[in-house]
Coordinates of C-alpha atoms and ligand atoms in Angstrom, one line a residue:
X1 CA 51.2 106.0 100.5
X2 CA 53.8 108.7 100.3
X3 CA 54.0 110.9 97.7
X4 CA 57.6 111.3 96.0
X5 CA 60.2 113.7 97.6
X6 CA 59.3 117.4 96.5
X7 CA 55.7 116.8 95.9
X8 CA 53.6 120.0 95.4
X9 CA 50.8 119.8 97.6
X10 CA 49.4 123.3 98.0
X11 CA 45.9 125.2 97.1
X12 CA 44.8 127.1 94.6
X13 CA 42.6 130.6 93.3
X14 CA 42.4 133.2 90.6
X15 CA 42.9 136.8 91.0
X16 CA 39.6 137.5 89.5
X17 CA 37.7 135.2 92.1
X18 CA 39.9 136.5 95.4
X19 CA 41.9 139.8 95.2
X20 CA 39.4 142.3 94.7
X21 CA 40.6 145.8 94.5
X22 CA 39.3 146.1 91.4
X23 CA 40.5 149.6 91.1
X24 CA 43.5 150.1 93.1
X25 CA 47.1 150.4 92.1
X26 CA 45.9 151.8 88.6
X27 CA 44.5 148.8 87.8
X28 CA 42.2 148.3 85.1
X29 CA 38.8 146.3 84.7
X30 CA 38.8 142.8 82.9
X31 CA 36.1 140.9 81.7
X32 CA 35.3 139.4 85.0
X33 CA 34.8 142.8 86.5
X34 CA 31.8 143.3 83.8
X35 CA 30.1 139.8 85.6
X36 CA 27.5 140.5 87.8
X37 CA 26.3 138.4 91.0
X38 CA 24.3 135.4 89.6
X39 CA 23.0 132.2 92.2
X40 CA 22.5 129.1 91.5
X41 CA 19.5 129.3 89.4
X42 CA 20.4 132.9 88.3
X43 CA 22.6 132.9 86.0
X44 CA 25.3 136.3 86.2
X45 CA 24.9 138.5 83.2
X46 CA 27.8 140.5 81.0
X47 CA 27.3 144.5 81.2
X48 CA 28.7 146.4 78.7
X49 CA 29.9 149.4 80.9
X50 CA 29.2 149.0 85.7
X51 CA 25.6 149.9 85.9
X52 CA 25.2 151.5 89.2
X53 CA 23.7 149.7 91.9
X54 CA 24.3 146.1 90.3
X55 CA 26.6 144.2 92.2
X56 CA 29.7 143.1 91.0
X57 CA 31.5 140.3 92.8
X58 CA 34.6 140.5 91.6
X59 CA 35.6 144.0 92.7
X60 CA 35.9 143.4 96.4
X61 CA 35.8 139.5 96.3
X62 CA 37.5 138.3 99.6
X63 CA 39.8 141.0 99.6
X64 CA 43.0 139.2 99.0
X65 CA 44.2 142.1 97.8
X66 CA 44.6 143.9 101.6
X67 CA 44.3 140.6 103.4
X68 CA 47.4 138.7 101.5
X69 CA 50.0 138.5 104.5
X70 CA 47.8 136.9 107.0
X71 CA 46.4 134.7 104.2
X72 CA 49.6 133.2 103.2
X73 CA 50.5 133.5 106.8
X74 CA 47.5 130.8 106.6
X75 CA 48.6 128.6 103.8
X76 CA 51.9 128.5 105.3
X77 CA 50.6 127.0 108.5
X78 CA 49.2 124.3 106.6
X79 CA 52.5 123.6 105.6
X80 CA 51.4 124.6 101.3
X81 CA 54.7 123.5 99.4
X82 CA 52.8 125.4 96.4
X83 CA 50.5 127.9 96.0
X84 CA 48.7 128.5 92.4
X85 CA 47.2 132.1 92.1
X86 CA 46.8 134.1 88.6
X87 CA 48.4 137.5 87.7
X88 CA 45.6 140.0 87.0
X89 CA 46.5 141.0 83.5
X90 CA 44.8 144.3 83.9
X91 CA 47.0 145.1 87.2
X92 CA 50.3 145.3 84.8
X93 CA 48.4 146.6 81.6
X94 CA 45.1 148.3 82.5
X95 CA 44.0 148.3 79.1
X96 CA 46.4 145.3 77.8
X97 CA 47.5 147.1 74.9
X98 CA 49.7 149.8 76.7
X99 CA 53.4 149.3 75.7
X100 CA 54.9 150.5 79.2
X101 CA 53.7 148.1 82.5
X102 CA 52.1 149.3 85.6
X103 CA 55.0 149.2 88.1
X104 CA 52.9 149.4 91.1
X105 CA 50.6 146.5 89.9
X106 CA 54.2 145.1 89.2
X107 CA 55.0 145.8 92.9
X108 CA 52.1 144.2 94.6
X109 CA 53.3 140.8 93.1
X110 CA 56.5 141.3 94.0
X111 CA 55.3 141.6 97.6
X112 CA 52.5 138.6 97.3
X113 CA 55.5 136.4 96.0
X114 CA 57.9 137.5 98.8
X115 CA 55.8 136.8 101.5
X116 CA 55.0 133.2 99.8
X117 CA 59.2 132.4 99.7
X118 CA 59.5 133.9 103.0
X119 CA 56.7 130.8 104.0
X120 CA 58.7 128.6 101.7
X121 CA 56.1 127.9 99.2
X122 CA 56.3 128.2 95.6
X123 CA 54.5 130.1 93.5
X124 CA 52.2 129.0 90.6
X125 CA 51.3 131.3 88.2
X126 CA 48.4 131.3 85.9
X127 CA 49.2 134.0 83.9
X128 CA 45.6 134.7 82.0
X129 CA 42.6 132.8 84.4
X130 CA 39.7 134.2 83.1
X131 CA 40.9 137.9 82.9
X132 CA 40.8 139.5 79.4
X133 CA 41.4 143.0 79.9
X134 CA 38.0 144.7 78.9
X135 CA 39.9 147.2 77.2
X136 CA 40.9 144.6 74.4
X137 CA 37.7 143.3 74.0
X138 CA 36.3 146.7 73.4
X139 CA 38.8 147.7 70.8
X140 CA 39.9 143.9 69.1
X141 CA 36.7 142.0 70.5
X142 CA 39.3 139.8 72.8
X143 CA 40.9 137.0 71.4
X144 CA 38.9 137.0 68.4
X145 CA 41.6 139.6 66.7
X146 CA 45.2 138.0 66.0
X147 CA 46.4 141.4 67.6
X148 CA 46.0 140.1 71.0
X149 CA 48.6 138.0 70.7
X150 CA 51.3 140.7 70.9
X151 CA 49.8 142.1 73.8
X152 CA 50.1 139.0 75.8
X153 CA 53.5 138.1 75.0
X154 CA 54.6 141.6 76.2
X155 CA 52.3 140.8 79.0
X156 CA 54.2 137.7 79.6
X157 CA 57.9 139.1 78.7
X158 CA 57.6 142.0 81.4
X159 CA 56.5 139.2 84.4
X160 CA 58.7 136.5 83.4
X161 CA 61.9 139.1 83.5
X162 CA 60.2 140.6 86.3
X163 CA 59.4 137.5 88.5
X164 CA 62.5 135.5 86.9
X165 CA 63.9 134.5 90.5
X166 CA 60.9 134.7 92.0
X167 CA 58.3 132.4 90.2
X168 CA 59.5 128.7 88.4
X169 CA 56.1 127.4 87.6
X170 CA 53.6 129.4 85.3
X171 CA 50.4 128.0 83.2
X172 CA 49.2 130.2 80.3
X173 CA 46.1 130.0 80.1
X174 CA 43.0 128.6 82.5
X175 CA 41.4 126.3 81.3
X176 CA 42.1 127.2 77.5
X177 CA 39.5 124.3 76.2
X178 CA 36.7 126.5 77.2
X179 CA 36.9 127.9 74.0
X180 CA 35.5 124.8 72.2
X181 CA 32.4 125.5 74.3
X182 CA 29.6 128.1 73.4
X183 CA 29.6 129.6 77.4
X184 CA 33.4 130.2 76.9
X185 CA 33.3 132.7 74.4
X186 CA 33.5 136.0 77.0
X187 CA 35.2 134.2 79.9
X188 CA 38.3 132.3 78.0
X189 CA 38.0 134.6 75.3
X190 CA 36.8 138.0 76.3
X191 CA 34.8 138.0 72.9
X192 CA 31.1 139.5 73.0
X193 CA 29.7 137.2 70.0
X194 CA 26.6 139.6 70.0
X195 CA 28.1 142.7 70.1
X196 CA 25.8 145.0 72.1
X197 CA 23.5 142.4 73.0
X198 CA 25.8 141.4 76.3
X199 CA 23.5 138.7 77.4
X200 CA 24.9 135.5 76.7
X201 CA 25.5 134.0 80.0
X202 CA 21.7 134.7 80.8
X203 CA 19.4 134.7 77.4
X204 CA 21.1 132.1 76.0
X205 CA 24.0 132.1 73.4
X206 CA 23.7 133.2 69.8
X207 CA 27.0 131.2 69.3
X208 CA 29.7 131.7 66.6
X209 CA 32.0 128.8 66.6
X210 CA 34.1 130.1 63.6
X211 CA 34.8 133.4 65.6
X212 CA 35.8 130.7 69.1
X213 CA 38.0 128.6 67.7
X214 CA 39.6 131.6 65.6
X215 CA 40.0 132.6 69.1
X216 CA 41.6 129.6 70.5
X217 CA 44.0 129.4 67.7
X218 CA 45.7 132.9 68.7
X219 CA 45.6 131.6 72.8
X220 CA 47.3 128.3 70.9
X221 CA 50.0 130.7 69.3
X222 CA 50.5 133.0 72.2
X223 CA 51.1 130.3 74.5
X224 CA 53.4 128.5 72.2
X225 CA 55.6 131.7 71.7
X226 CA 55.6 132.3 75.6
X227 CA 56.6 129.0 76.5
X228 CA 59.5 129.6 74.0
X229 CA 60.3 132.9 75.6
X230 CA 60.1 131.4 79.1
X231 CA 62.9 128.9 78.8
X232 CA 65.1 132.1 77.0
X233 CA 64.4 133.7 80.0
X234 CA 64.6 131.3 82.5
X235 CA 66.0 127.8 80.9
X236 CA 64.6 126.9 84.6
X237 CA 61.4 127.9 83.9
X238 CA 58.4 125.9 83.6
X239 CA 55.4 125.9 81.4
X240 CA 52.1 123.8 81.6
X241 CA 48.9 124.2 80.0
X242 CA 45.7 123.9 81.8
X243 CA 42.4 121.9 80.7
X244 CA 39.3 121.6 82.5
X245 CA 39.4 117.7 82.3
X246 CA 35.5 116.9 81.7
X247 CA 35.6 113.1 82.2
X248 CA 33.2 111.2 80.2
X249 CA 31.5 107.8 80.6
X250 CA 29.8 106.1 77.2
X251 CA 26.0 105.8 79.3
X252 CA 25.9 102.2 78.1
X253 CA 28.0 99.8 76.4
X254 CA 26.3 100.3 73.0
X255 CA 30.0 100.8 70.7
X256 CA 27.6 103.8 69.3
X257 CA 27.7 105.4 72.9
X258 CA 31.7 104.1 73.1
X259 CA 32.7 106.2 70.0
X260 CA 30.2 109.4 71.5
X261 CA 32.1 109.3 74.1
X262 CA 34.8 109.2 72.7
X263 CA 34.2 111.8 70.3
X264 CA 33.3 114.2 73.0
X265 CA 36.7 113.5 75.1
X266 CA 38.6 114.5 71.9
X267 CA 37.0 117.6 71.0
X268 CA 36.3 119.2 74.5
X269 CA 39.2 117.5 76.1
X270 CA 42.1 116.2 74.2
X271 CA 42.0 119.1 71.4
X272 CA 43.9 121.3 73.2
X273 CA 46.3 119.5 75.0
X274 CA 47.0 117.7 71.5
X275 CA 47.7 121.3 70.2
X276 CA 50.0 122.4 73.6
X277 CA 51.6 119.3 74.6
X278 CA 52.2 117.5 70.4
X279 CA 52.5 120.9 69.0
X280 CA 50.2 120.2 66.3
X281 CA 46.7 120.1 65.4
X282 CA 45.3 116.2 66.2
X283 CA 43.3 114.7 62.9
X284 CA 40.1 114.8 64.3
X285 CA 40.3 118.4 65.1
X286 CA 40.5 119.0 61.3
X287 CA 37.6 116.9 60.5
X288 CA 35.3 118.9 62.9
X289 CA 36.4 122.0 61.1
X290 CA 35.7 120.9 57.8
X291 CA 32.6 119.4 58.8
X292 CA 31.2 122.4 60.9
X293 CA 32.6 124.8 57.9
X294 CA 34.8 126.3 60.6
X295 CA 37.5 128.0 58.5
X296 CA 40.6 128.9 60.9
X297 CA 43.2 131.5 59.5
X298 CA 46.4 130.5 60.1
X299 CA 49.4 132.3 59.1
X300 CA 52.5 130.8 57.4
X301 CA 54.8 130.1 60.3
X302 CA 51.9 128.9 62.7
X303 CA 52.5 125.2 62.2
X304 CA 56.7 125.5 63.4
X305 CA 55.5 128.6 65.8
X306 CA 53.2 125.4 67.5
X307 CA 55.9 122.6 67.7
X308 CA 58.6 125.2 69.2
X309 CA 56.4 125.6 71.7
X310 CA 55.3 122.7 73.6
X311 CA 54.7 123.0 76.8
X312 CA 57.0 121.1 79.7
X313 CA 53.7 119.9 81.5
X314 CA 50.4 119.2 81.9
X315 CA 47.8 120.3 84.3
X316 CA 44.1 120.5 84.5
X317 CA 40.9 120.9 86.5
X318 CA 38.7 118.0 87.7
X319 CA 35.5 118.0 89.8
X320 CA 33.4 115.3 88.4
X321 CA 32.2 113.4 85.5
X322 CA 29.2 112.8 83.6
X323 CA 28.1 110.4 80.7
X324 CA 26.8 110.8 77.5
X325 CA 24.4 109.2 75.1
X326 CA 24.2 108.7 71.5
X327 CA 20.1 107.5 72.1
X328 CA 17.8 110.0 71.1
X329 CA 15.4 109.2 74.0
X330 CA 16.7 112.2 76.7
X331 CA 18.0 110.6 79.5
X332 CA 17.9 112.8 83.1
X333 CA 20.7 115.3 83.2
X334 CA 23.2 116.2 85.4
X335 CA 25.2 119.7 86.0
X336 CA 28.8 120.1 85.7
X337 CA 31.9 122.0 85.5
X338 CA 31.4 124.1 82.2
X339 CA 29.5 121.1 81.0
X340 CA 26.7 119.0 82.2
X341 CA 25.8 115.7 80.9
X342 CA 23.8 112.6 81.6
X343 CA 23.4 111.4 85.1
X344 CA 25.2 108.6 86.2
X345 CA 23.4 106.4 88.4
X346 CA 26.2 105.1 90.4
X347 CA 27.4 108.7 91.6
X348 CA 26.1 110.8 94.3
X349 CA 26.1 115.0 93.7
X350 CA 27.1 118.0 95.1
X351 CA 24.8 120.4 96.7
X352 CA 25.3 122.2 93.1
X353 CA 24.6 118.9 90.8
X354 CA 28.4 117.8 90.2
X355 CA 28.4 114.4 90.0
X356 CA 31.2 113.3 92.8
X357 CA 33.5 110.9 91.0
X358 CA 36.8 110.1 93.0
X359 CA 37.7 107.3 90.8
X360 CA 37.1 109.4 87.7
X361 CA 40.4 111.4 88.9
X362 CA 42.5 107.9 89.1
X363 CA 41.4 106.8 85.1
X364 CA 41.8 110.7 83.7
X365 CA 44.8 110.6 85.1
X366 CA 46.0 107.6 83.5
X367 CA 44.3 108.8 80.4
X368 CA 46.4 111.5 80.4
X369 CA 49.9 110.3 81.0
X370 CA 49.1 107.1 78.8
X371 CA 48.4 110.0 75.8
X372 CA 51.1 112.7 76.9
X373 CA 54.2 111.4 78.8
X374 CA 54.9 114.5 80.3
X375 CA 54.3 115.6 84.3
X376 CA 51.2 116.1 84.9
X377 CA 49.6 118.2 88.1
X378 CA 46.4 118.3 89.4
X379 CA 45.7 122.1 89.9
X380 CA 42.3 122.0 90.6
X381 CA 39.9 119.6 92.7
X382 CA 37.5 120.3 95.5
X383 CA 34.2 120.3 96.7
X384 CA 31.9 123.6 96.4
X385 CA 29.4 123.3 99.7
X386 CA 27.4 125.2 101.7
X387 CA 28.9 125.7 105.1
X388 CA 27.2 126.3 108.5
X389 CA 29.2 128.5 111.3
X390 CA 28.2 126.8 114.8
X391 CA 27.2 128.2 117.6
X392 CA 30.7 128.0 119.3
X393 CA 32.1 129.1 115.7
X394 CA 33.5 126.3 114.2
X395 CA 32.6 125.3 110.8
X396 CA 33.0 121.0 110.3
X397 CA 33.5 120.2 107.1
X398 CA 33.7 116.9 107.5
X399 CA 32.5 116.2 103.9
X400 CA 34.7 118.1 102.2
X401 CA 37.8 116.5 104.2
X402 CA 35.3 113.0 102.6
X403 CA 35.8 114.5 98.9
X404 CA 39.5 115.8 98.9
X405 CA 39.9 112.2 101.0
X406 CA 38.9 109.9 98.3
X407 CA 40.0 112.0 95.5
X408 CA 43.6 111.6 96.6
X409 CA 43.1 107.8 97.5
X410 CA 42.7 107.7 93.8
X411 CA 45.5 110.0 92.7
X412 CA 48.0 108.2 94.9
X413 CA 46.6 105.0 93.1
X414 CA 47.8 106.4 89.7
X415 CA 50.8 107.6 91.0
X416 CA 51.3 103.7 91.9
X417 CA 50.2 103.3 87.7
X418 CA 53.1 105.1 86.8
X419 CA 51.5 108.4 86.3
X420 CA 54.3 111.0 86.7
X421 CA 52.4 113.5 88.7
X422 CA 54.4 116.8 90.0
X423 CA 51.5 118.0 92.3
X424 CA 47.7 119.0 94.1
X425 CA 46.7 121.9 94.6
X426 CA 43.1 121.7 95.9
X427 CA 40.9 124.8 94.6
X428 CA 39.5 127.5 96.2
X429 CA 41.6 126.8 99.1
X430 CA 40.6 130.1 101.2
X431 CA 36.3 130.7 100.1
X432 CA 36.2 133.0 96.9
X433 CA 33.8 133.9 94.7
X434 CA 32.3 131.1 92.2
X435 CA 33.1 131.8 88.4
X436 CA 29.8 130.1 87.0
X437 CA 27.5 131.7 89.4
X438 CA 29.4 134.5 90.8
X439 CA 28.0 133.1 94.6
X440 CA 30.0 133.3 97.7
X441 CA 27.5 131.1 99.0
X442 CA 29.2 127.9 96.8
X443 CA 32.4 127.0 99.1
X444 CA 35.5 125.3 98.7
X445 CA 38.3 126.9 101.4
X446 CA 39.9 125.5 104.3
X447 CA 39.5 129.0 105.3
X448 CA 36.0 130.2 105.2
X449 CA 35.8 134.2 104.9
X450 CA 32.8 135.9 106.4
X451 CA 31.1 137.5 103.1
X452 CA 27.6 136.6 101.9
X453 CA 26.3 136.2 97.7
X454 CA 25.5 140.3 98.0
X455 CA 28.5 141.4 99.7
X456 CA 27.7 141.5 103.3
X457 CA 30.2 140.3 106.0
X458 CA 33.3 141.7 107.7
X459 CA 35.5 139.8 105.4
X460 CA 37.2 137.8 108.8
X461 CA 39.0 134.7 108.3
X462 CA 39.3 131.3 110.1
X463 CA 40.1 127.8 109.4
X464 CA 37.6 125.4 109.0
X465 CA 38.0 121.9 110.1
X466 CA 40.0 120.6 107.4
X467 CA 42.5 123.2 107.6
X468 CA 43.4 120.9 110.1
X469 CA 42.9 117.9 108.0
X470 CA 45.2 118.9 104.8
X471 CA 48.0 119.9 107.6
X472 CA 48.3 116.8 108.6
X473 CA 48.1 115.7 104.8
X474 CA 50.8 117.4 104.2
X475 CA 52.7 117.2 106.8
X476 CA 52.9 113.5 106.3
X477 CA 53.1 113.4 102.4
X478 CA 50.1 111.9 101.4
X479 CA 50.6 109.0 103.6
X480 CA 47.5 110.4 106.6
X481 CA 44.2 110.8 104.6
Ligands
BG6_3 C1 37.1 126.0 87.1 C2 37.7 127.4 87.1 O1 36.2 126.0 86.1 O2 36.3 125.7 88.2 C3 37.7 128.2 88.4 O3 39.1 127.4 86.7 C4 36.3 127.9 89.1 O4 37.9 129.5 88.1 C5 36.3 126.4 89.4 O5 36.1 128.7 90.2 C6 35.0 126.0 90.2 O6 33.9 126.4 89.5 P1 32.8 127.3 90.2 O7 31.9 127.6 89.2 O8 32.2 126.4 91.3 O9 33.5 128.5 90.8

């Protein structure tokens, strides 16, 4: 089928994972700049200050950050109505707590969004994607101080009168529900829970949910005042929130697995766009505080602060889905996107253990828009492969154009539910650097970049067989798969 008139089809990345540049234009570091290297079964580690000869993927990356005219000369060809990319915080606020912007961090937007309008796509703007400036979580400990909030809202006040003709659709933060999740602490939160002891991500987590969802709280307040300040910048603006959807399947049809599931699904998944999209806490939120002793400060003036600032739509993240158990027998596991879970023996896996699950994007999105009424966009879905240069150079991705295939069989299917859905944009559209493990190894472009997991590779660029595929996508709305 055709999609409707205007869709958003388009790709997507985060500054951390493709710019690079780490420290040009007076930029300063973020949290993802402290992440070393990791592989698949090494996980990357958090360094309190760049130890010298440790490798540091972030800071070149694929060099988007010198390359950006012939890539969006790329993403244009494939005819991208949209492209999704964050602002590095640290670009426009080294430190994040300066009170006077960057202007020529300031500048190289202005020149990545001008070449994007000069291609006639439309920038999407994640405006925090997993890139705390280091400098607050050295002097507040990230988002676990209510001080940050000011910070980002001058963050966001100088690139939304900055970028006010340039950019319409903005997301505040990526993947905010990672929060609710021990791993999340340093990347959504740029909190060290250990203090010294920087090792979470590798010696496992001595977790602090108190301090997290403190966190999250002060993400759910700055967000909420943004998207207020958006619209009284911009009454054209728009404002979504963005969840990494982790779909869940009860294992069996025991009601005791039924109501696990669904217990997980509120608490990693619906929490937060409960919180963005209703503008208040959901009930069952408050019953996991008081029952995990989770005491959240909230100041008088939260609770209207919230409901004046819902946002105007919802997007999220989706690779896969997983299943969970309420039997104490251990079941065999499967990996995941933030999360792993129990294997589901009716799905096949990626070469890094996501569970492929096209049809899990056709019921989360009616789970969604059944909830929320509101737009909804995809903003992240693809497959994370190995991929093999031949002889004669080309690289034939054949299942990857399988994956984005029956993944948007199953969107258009929900689209024909009713779901109100504004837009794709397929991730890691040119090959970047992985956020879980840091590997340039794991891709997901339609442009593959030659650069290997330590850094090697002349950084060249060339489209990959479905570059070819998504063109036509596009170029026919949907209706060629
Ligand atoms: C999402 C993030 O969790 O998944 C991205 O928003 C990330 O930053 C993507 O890259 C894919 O995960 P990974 O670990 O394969 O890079």
């Amino acid at each position: 089928m055709k999609m409707k008139e205007g869709f958003l089809w388009g790709g997507a990345t985060a500054a951390n994972q493709f710019e690079g540049g780490w420290k040009e234009g007076g930029k300063g570091p973020s949290t993802s700049d402290m992440m070393t290297g990791g592989t698949h079964t090494t996980p990357r580690r958090i360094t309190p200050v760049i130890e010298e000869g440790t490798y540091y993927p972030s800071h070149e990356a694929i060099d988007f950050y010198h390359h950006y005219k012939e890539d969006i000369k790329m993403f244009g060809e494939m005819g991208f109505k949209t492209f999704r990319m964050s602002i590095n915080w640290t670009r426009i606020f080294p430190n994040g707590d300066e009170l006077e912007p960057n202007e020529e961090g300031l500048k190289f937007y202005d020149n990545v969004f001008d070449e994007l309008l000069k291609q006639g796509i439309e920038p999407l703007v994640t405006i925090s994607h997993y890139e705390t400036p280091y400098g607050l979580t050295k002097k507040y400990n990230g988002w676990a101080s209510r001080e940050v909030i000011d910070c980002y809202v001058r963050y966001c006040d100088t690139i939304f009168r900055r970028y006010k003709d340039k950019v319409k659709y903005w997301l505040t933060f990526n993947e905010i529900n990672i929060l609710t999740m021990p791993m999340g602490a340093f990347m959504g939160g740029g909190i060290l829970l250990n203090g010294d002891d920087n090792s979470e991500l590798s010696n496992g987590i001595k977790d602090n949910p108190s301090v997290r969802f403190q966190a999250l709280h002060h993400q759910f307040i700055a967000s909420a005042k943004v998207v207020k300040l958006a619209h009284k910048i911009n009454p054209n603006f728009k404002v979504g929130c963005m969840i990494a959807y982790m779909t869940l399947y009860p294992f069996t049809c025991n009601p005791d697995d039924i109501l696990l599931a669904q217990e997980k699904d509120q608490l990693q998944n619906m929490l937060c766009g409960d919180v963005q999209v209703r503008g208040y806490y959901p009930g069952f939120a408050k019953k996991f505080f008081k029952e995990n002793g989770i005491n959240i400060k909230m100041e008088d003036g939260d609770d209207k602060i919230l409901k004046e600032g819902c946002v105007d739509f919802y997007s999220f993240s989706y690779y896969m889905s997983n299943c969970v158990s309420a039997d104490p027998v251990k079941q065999e596991e499967a990996k995941g996107n933030l999360m792993g879970g129990i294997k589901n023996p009716y799905l096949k896996a990626s070469d890094w253990g996501w569970q492929i699950d096209p049809k899990g994007l056709n019921w989360t999105l009616n789970h969604i828009y059944d909830r929320y009424q509101i737009p909804v966009m995809v903003v992240e879905n693809g497959l994370g492969a190995v991929d093999v240069v031949e002889e004669d150079g080309s690289i034939n991705d054949d299942y990857r154009i399988e994956y984005l295939k029956d993944h948007i069989i199953e969107m258009e299917k929900a689209v024909e539910n009713g779901v109100d859905l504004m837009g794709y944009t397929m991730w890691g559209c040119i090959d970047l650097v992985s956020a879980s493990t840091g590997e340039m190894k794991k891709r997901y472009g339609f442009i593959y970049v030659d650069k290997d997991n330590d850094g090697n590779g002349d950084l060249g660029r060339k489209p990959k067989k479905s570059f070819y595929w998504y063109k036509k996508v596009i170029e026919t709305n949907g209706e060629e798969l």
